[in-house]
JSON list of C-alpha atoms in Angstrom, two decimals:
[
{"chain": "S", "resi": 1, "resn": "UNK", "atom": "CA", "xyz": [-6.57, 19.27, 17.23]},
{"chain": "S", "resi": 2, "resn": "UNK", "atom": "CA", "xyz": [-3.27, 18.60, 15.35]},
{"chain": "S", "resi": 3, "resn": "UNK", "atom": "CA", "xyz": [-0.31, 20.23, 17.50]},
{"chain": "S", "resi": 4, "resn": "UNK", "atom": "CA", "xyz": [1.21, 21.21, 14.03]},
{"chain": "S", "resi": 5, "resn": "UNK", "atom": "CA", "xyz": [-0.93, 21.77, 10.92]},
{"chain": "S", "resi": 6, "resn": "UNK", "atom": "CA", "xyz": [-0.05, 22.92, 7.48]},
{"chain": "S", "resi": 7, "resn": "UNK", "atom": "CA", "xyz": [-1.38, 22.91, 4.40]},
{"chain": "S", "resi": 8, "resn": "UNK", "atom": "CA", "xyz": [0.09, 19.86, 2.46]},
{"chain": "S", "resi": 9, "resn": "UNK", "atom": "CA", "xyz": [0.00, 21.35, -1.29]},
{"chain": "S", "resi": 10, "resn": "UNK", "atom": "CA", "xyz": [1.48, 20.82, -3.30]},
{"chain": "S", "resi": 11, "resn": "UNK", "atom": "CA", "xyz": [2.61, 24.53, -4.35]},
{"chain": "S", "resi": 12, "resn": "UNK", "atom": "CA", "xyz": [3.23, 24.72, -7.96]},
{"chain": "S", "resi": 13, "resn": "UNK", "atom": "CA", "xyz": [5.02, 27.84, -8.62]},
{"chain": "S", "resi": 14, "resn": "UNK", "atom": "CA", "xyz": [7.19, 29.42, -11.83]},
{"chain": "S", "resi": 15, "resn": "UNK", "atom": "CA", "xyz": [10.67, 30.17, -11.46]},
{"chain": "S", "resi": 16, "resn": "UNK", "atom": "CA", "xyz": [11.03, 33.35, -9.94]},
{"chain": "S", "resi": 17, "resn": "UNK", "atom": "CA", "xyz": [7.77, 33.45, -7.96]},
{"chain": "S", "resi": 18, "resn": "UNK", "atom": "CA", "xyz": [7.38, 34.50, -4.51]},
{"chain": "S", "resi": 19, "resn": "UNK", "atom": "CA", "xyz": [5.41, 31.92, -2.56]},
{"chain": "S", "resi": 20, "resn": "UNK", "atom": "CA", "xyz": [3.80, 31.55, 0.97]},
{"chain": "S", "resi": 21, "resn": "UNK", "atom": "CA", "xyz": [3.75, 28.85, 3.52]},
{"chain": "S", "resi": 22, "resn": "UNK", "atom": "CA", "xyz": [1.82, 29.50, 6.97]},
{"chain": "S", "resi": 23, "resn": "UNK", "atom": "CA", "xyz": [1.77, 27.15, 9.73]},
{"chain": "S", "resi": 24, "resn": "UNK", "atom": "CA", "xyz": [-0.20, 27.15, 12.84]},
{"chain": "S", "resi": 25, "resn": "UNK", "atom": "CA", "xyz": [0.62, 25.82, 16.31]},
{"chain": "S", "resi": 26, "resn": "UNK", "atom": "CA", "xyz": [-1.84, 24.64, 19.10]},
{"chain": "S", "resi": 27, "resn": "UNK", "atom": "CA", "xyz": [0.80, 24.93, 22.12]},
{"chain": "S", "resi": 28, "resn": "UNK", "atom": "CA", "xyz": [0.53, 28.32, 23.79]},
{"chain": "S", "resi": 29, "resn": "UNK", "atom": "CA", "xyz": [3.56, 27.11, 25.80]},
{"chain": "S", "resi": 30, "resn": "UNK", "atom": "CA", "xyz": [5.77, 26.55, 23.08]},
{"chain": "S", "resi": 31, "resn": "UNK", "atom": "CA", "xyz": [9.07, 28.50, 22.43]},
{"chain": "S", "resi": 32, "resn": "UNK", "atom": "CA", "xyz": [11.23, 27.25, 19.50]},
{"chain": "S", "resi": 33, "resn": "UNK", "atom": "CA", "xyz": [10.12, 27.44, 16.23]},
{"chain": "S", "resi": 34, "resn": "UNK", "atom": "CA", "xyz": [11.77, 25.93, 12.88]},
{"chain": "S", "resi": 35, "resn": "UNK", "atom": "CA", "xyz": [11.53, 25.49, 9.38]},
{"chain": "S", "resi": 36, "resn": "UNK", "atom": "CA", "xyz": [13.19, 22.25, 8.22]},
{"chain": "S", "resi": 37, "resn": "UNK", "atom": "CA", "xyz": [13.15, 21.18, 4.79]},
{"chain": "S", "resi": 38, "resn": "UNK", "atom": "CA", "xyz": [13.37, 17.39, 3.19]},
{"chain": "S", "resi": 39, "resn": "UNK", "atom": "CA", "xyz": [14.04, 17.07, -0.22]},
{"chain": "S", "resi": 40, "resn": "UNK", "atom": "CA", "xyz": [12.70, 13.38, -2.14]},
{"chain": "S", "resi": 41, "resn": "UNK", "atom": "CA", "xyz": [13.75, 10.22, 0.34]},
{"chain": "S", "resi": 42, "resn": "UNK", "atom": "CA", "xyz": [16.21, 12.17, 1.93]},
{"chain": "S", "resi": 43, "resn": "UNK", "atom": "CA", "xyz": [16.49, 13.23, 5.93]},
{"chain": "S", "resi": 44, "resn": "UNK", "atom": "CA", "xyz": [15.06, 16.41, 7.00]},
{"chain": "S", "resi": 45, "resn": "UNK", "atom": "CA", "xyz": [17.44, 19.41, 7.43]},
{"chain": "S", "resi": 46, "resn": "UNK", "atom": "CA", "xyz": [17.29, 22.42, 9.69]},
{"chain": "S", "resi": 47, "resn": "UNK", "atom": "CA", "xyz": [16.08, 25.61, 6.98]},
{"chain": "S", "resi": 48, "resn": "UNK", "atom": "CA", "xyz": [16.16, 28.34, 9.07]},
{"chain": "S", "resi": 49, "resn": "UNK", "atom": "CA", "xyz": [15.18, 28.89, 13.33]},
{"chain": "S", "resi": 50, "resn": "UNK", "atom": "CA", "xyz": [12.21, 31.29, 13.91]},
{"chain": "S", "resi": 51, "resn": "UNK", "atom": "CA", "xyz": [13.03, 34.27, 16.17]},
{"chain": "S", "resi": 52, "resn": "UNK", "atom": "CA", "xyz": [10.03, 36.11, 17.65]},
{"chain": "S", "resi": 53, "resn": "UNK", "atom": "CA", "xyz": [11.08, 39.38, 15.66]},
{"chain": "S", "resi": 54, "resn": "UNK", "atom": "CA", "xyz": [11.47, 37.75, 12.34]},
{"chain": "S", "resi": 55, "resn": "UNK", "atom": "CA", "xyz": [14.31, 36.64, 10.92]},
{"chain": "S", "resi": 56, "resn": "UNK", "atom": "CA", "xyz": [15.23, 37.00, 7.24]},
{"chain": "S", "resi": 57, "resn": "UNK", "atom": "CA", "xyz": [18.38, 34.20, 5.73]},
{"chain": "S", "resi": 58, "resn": "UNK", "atom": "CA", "xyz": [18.84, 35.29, 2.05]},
{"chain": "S", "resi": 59, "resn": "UNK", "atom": "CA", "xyz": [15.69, 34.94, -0.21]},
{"chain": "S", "resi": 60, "resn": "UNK", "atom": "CA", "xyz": [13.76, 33.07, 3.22]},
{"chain": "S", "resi": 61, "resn": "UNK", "atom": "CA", "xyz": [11.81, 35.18, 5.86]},
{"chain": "S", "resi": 62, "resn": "UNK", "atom": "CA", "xyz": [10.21, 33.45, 8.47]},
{"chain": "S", "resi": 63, "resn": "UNK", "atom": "CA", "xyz": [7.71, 35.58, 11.32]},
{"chain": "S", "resi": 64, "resn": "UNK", "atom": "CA", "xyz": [6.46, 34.20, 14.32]},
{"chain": "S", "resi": 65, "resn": "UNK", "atom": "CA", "xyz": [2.83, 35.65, 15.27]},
{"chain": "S", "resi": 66, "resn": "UNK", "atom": "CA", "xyz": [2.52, 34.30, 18.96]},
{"chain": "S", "resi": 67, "resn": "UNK", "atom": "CA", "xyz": [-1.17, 35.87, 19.64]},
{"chain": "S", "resi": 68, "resn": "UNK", "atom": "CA", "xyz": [-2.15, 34.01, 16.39]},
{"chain": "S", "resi": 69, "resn": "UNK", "atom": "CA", "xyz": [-0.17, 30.76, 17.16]},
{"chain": "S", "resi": 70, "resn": "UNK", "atom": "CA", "xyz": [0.85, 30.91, 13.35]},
{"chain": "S", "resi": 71, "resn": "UNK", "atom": "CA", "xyz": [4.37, 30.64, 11.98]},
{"chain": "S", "resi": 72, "resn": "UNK", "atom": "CA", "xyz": [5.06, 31.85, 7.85]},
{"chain": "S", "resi": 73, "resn": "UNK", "atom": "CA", "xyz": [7.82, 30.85, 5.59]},
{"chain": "S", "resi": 74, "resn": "UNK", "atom": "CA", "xyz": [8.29, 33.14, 2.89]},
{"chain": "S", "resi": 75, "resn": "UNK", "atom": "CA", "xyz": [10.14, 32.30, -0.24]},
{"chain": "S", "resi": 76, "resn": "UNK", "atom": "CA", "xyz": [11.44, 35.05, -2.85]},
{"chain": "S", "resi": 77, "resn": "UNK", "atom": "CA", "xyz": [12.40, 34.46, -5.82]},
{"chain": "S", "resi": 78, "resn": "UNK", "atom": "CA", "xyz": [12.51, 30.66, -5.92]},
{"chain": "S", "resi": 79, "resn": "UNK", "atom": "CA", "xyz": [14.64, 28.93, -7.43]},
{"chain": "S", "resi": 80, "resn": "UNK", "atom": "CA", "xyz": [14.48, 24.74, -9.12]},
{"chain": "S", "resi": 81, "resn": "UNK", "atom": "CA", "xyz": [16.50, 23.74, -6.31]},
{"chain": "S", "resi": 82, "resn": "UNK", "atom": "CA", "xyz": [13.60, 24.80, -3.95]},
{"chain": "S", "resi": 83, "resn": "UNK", "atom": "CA", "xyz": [11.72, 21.97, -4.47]},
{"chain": "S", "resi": 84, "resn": "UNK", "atom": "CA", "xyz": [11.32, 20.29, -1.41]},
{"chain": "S", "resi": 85, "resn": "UNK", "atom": "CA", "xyz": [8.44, 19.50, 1.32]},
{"chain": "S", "resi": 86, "resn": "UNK", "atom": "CA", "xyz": [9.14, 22.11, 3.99]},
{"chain": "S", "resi": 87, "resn": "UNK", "atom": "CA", "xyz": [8.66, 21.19, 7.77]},
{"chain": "S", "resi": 88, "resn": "UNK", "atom": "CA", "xyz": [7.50, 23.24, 10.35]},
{"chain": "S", "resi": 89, "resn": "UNK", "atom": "CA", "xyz": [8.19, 22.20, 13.69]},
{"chain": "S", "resi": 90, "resn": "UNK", "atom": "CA", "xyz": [7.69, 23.23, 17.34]},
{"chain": "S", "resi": 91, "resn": "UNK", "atom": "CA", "xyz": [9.31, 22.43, 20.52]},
{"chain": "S", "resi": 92, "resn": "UNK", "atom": "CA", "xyz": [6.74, 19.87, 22.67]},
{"chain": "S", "resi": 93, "resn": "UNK", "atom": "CA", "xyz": [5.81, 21.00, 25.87]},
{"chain": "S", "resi": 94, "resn": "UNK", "atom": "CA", "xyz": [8.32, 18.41, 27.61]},
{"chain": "S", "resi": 95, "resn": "UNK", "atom": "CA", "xyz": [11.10, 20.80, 26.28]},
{"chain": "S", "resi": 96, "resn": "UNK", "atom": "CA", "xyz": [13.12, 18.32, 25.26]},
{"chain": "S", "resi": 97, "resn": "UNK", "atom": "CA", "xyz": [11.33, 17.23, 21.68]},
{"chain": "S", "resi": 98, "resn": "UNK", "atom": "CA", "xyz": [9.77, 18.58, 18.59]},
{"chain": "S", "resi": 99, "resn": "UNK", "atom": "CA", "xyz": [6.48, 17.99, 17.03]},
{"chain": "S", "resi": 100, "resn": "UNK", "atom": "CA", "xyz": [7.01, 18.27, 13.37]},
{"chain": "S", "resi": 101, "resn": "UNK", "atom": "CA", "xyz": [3.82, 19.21, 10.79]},
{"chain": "S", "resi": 102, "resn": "UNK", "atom": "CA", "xyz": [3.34, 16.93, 8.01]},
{"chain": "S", "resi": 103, "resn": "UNK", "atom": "CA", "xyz": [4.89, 19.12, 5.50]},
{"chain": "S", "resi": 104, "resn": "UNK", "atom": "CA", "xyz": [4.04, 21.27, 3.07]},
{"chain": "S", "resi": 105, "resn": "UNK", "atom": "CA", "xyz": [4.91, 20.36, -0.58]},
{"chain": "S", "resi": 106, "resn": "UNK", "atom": "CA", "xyz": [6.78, 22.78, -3.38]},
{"chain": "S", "resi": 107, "resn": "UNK", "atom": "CA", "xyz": [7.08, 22.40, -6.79]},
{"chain": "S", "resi": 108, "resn": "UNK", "atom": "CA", "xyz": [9.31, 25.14, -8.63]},
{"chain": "S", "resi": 109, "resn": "UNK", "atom": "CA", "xyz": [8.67, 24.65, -12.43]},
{"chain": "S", "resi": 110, "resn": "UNK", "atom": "CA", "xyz": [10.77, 26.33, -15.16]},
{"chain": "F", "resi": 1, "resn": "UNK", "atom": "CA", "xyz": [29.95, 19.05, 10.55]},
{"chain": "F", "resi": 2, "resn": "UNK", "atom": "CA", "xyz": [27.59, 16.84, 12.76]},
{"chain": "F", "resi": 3, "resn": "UNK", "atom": "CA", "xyz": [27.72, 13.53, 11.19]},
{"chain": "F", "resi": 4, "resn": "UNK", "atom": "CA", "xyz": [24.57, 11.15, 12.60]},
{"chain": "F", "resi": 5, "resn": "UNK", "atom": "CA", "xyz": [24.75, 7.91, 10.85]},
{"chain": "F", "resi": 6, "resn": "UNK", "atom": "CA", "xyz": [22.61, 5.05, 10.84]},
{"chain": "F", "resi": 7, "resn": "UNK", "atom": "CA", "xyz": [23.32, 1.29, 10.29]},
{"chain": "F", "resi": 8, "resn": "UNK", "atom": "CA", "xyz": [21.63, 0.08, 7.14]},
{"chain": "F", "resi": 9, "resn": "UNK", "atom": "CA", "xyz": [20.10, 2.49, 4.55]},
{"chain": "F", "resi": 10, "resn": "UNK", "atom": "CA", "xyz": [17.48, -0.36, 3.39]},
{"chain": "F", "resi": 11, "resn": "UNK", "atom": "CA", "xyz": [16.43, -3.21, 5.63]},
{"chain": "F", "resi": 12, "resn": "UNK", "atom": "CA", "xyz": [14.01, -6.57, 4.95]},
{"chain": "F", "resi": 13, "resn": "UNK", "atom": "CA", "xyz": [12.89, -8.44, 7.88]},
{"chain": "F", "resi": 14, "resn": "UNK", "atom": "CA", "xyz": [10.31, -10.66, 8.51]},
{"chain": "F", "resi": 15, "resn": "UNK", "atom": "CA", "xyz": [7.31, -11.19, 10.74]},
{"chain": "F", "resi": 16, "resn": "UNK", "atom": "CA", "xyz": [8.33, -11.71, 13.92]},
{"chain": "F", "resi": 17, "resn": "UNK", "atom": "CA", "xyz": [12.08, -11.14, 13.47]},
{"chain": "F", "resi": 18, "resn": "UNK", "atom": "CA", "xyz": [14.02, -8.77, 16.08]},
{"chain": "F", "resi": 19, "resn": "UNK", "atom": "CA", "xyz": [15.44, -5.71, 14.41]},
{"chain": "F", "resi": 20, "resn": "UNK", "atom": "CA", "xyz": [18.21, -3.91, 15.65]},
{"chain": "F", "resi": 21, "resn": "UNK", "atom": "CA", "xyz": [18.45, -0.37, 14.33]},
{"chain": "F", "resi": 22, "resn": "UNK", "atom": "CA", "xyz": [22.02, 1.39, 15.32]},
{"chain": "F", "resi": 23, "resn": "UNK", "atom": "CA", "xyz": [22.23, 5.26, 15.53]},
{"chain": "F", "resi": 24, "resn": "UNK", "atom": "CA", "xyz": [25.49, 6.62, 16.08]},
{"chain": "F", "resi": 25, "resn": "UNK", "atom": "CA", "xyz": [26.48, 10.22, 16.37]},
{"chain": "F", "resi": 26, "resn": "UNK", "atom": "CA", "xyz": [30.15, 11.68, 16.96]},
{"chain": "F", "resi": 27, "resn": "UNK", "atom": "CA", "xyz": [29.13, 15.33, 18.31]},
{"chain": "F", "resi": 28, "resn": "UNK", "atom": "CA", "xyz": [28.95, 14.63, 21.88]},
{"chain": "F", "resi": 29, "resn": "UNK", "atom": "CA", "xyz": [25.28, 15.55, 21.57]},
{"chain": "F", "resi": 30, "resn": "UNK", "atom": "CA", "xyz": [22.92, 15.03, 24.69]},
{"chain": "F", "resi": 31, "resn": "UNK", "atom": "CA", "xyz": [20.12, 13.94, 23.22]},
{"chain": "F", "resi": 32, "resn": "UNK", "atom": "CA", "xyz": [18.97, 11.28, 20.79]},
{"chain": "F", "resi": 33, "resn": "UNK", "atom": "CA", "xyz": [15.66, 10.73, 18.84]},
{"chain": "F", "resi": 34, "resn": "UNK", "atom": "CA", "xyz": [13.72, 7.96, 16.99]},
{"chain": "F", "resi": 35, "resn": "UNK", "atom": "CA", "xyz": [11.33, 9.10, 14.99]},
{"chain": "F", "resi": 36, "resn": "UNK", "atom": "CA", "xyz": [9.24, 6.95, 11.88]},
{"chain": "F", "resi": 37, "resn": "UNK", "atom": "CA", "xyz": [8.12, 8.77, 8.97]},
{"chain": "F", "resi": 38, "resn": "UNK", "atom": "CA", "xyz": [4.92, 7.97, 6.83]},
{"chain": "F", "resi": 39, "resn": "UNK", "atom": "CA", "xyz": [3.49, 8.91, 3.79]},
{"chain": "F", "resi": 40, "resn": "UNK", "atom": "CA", "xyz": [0.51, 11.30, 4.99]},
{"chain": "F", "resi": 41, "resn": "UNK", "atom": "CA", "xyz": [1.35, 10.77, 8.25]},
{"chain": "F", "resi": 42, "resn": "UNK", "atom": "CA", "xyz": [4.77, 12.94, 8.89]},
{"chain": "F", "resi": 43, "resn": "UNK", "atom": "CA", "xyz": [7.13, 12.22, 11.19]},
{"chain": "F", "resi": 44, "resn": "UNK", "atom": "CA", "xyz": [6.42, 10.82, 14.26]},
{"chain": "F", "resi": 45, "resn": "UNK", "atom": "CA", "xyz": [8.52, 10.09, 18.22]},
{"chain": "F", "resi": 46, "resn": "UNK", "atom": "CA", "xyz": [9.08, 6.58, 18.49]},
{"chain": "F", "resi": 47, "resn": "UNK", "atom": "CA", "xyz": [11.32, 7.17, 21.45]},
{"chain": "F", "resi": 48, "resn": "UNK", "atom": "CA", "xyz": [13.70, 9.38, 23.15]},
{"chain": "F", "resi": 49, "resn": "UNK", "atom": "CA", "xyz": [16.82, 9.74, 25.68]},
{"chain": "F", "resi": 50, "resn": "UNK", "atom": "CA", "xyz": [18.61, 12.69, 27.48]},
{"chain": "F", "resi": 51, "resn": "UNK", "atom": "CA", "xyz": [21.24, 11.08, 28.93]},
{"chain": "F", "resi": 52, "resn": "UNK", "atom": "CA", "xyz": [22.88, 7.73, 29.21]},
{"chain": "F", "resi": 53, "resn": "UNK", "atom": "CA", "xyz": [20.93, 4.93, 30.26]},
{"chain": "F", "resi": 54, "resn": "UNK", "atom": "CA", "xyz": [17.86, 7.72, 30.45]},
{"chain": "F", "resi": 55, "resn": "UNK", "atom": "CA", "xyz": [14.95, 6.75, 28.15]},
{"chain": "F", "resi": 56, "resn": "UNK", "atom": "CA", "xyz": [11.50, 8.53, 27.35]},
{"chain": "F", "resi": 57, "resn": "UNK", "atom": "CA", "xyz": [8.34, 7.47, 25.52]},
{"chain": "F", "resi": 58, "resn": "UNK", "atom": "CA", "xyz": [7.60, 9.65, 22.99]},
{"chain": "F", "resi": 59, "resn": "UNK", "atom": "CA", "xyz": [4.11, 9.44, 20.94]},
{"chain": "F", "resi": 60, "resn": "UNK", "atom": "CA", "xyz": [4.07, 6.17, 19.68]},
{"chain": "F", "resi": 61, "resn": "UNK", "atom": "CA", "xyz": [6.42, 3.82, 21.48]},
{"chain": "F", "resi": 62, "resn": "UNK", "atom": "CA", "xyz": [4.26, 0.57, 21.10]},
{"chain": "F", "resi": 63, "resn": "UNK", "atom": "CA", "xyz": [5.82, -2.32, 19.73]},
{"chain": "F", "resi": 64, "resn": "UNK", "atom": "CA", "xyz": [9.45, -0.46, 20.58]},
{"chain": "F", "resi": 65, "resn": "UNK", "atom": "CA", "xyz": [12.04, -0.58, 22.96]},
{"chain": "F", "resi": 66, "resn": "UNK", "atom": "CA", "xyz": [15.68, 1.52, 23.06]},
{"chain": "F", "resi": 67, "resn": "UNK", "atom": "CA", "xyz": [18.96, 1.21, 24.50]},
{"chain": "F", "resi": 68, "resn": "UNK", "atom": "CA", "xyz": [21.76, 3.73, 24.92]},
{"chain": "F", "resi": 69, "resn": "UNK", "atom": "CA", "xyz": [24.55, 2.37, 26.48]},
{"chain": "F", "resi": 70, "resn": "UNK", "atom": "CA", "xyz": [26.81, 4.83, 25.51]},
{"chain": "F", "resi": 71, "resn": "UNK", "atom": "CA", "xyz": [26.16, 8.79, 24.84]},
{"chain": "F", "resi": 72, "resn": "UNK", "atom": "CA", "xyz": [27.37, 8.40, 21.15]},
{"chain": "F", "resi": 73, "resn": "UNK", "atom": "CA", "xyz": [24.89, 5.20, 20.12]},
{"chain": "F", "resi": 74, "resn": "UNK", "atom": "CA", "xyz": [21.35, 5.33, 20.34]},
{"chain": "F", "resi": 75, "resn": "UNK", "atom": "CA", "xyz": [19.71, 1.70, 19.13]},
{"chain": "F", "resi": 76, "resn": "UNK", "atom": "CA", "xyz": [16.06, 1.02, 18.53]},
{"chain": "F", "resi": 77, "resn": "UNK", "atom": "CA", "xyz": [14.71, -2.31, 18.90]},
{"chain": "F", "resi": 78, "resn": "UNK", "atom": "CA", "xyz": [11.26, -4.17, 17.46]},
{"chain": "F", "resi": 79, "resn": "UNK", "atom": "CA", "xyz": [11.01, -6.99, 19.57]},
{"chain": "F", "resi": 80, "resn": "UNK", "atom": "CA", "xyz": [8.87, -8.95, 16.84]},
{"chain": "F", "resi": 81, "resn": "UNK", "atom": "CA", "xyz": [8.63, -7.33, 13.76]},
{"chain": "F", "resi": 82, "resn": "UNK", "atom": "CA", "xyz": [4.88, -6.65, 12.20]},
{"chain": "F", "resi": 83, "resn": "UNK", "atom": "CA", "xyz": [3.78, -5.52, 8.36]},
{"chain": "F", "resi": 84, "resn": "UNK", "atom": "CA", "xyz": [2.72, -2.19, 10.17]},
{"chain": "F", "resi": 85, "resn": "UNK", "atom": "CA", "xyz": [6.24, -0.96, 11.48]},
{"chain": "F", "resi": 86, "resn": "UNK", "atom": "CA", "xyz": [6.97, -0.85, 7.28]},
{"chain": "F", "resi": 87, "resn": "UNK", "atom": "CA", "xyz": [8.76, 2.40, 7.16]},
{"chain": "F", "resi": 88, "resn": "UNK", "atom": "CA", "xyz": [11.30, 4.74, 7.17]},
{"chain": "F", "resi": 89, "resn": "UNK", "atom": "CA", "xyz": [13.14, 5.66, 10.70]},
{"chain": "F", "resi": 90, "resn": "UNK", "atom": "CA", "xyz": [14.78, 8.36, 11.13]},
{"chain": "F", "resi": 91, "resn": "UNK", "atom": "CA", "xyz": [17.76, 9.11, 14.04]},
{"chain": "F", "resi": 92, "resn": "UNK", "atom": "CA", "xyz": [18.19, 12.48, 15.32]},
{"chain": "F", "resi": 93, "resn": "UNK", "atom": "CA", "xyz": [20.63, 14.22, 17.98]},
{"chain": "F", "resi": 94, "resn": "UNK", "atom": "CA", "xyz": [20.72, 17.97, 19.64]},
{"chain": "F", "resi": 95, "resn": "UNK", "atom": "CA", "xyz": [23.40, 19.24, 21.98]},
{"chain": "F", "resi": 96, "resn": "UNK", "atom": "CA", "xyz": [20.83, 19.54, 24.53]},
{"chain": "F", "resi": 97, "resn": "UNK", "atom": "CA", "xyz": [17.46, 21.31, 25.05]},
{"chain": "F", "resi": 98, "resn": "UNK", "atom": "CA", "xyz": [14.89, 21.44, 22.55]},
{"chain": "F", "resi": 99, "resn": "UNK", "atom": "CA", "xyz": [16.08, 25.09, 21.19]},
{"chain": "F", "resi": 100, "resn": "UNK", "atom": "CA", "xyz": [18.57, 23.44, 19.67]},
{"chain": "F", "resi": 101, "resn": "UNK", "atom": "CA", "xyz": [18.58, 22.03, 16.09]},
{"chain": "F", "resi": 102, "resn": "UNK", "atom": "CA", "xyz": [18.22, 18.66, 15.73]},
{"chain": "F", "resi": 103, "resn": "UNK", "atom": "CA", "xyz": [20.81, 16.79, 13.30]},
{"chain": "F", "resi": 104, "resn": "UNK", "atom": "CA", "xyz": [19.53, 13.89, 11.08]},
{"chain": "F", "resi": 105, "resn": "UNK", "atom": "CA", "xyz": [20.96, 10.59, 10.05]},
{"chain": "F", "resi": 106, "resn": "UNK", "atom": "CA", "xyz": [20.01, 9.54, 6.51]},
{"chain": "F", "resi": 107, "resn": "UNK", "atom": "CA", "xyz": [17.32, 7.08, 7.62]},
{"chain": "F", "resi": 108, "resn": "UNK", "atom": "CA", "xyz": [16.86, 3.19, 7.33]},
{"chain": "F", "resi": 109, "resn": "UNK", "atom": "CA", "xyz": [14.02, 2.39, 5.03]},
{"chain": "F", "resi": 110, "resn": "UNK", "atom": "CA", "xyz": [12.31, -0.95, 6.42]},
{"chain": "F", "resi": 111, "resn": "UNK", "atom": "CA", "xyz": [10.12, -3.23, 4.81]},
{"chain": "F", "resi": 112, "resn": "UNK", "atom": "CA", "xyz": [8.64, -6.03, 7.32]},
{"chain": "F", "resi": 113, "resn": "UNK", "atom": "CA", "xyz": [7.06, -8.98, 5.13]}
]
């Protein structure tokens, strides 16, 4: 089992649509939680951190469901400049890296 | 602003060759990263280090080796070159633990032929 696995996409969404991105974790042990995002041949950059309450950054929500080992990314009213592949990524056991999913692809049309 | 910068932005080596691939970061960060990033694949941990002269294996260190010398430079090294270390390698630092976010350089996009 992948320790990180989302669903690649690619999400196609209008301008103004509220879309979804759900990630799940197989590391019980794990305790930092991320959303990056990396836009076309660029390097990845730190989104948002994921806080066990939720945590909420402007039009992004991300919730942490530690029963369910599943982490959400929740995008309102998105914008052109959304487009991006969005990471989600999990501290490794060892503490001191991060096992990052493969991504999860978004598309925001006109 | 954390600044991580890497040595070449686009790199062409051949079989065999030794690569040198310089990280530098001016944050005082503890920790350094290697990671290689492939289409389908995501990124992956090439290597990483803690402290100076500290070095850990991360998942796929074969055909890699690493030096840090100094806390600011971080330097991956493919002894011989091969077609399958093609890709795109991405340097990363974090003040210290892995709670902390980890800062990218822009990446060096290798092509071995």
């Amino acid at each position: 089992r992948k320790e990180v696995e989302q669903d690649p996409g690619p999400f196609n969404v209008p301008e103004g649509a509220t879309v979804a991105f759900n990630c799940t974790y197989s590391n019980s042990a794990s305790q930092s939680f991320f959303w990056y995002r990396q836009d076309c041949r660029k390097e990845p950059k730190l989104l948002m951190s994921v806080y066990s309450s939720g945590n909420e950054d402007g039009r992004f929500t991300a919730q942490l469901n530690r029963a369910s080992q599943y982490i959400s990314l929740l995008i309102r009213d998105s914008k052109l400049s959304d487009s991006a592949t969005y990471l989600c990524v999990v501290n490794q056991n060892s503490g001191y890296a991060l096992n990052f999913g493969k991504g999860t692809s978004l598309l925001v049309t006109p | 602003d954390v600044k991580v910068t890497q040595s070449s932005r686009y790199l062409v080596k051949r079989t065999g060759e030794k690569v040198f691939l310089e990280c530098v970061q001016d944050m005082d960060h503890e920790n350094m990263f290697w990671y290689r990033q492939d289409p389908g694949l995501g990124l992956r941990l090439i290597y990483f280090s803690y402290d100076v002269k500290m070095k850990e294996k991360g998942d796929i260190p074969e055909g890699y080796s690493v030096s840090r010398e100094k806390k600011e430079r971080f330097s991956l090294i493919l002894e011989s070159a091969s077609t399958n270390q093609t890709s795109m390698y991405l340097c990363a630092s974090s003040v210290n633990l892995a709670q902390e976010t980890q800062y990218f350089g822009p990446g060096t996009r290798l092509l071995v032929l």
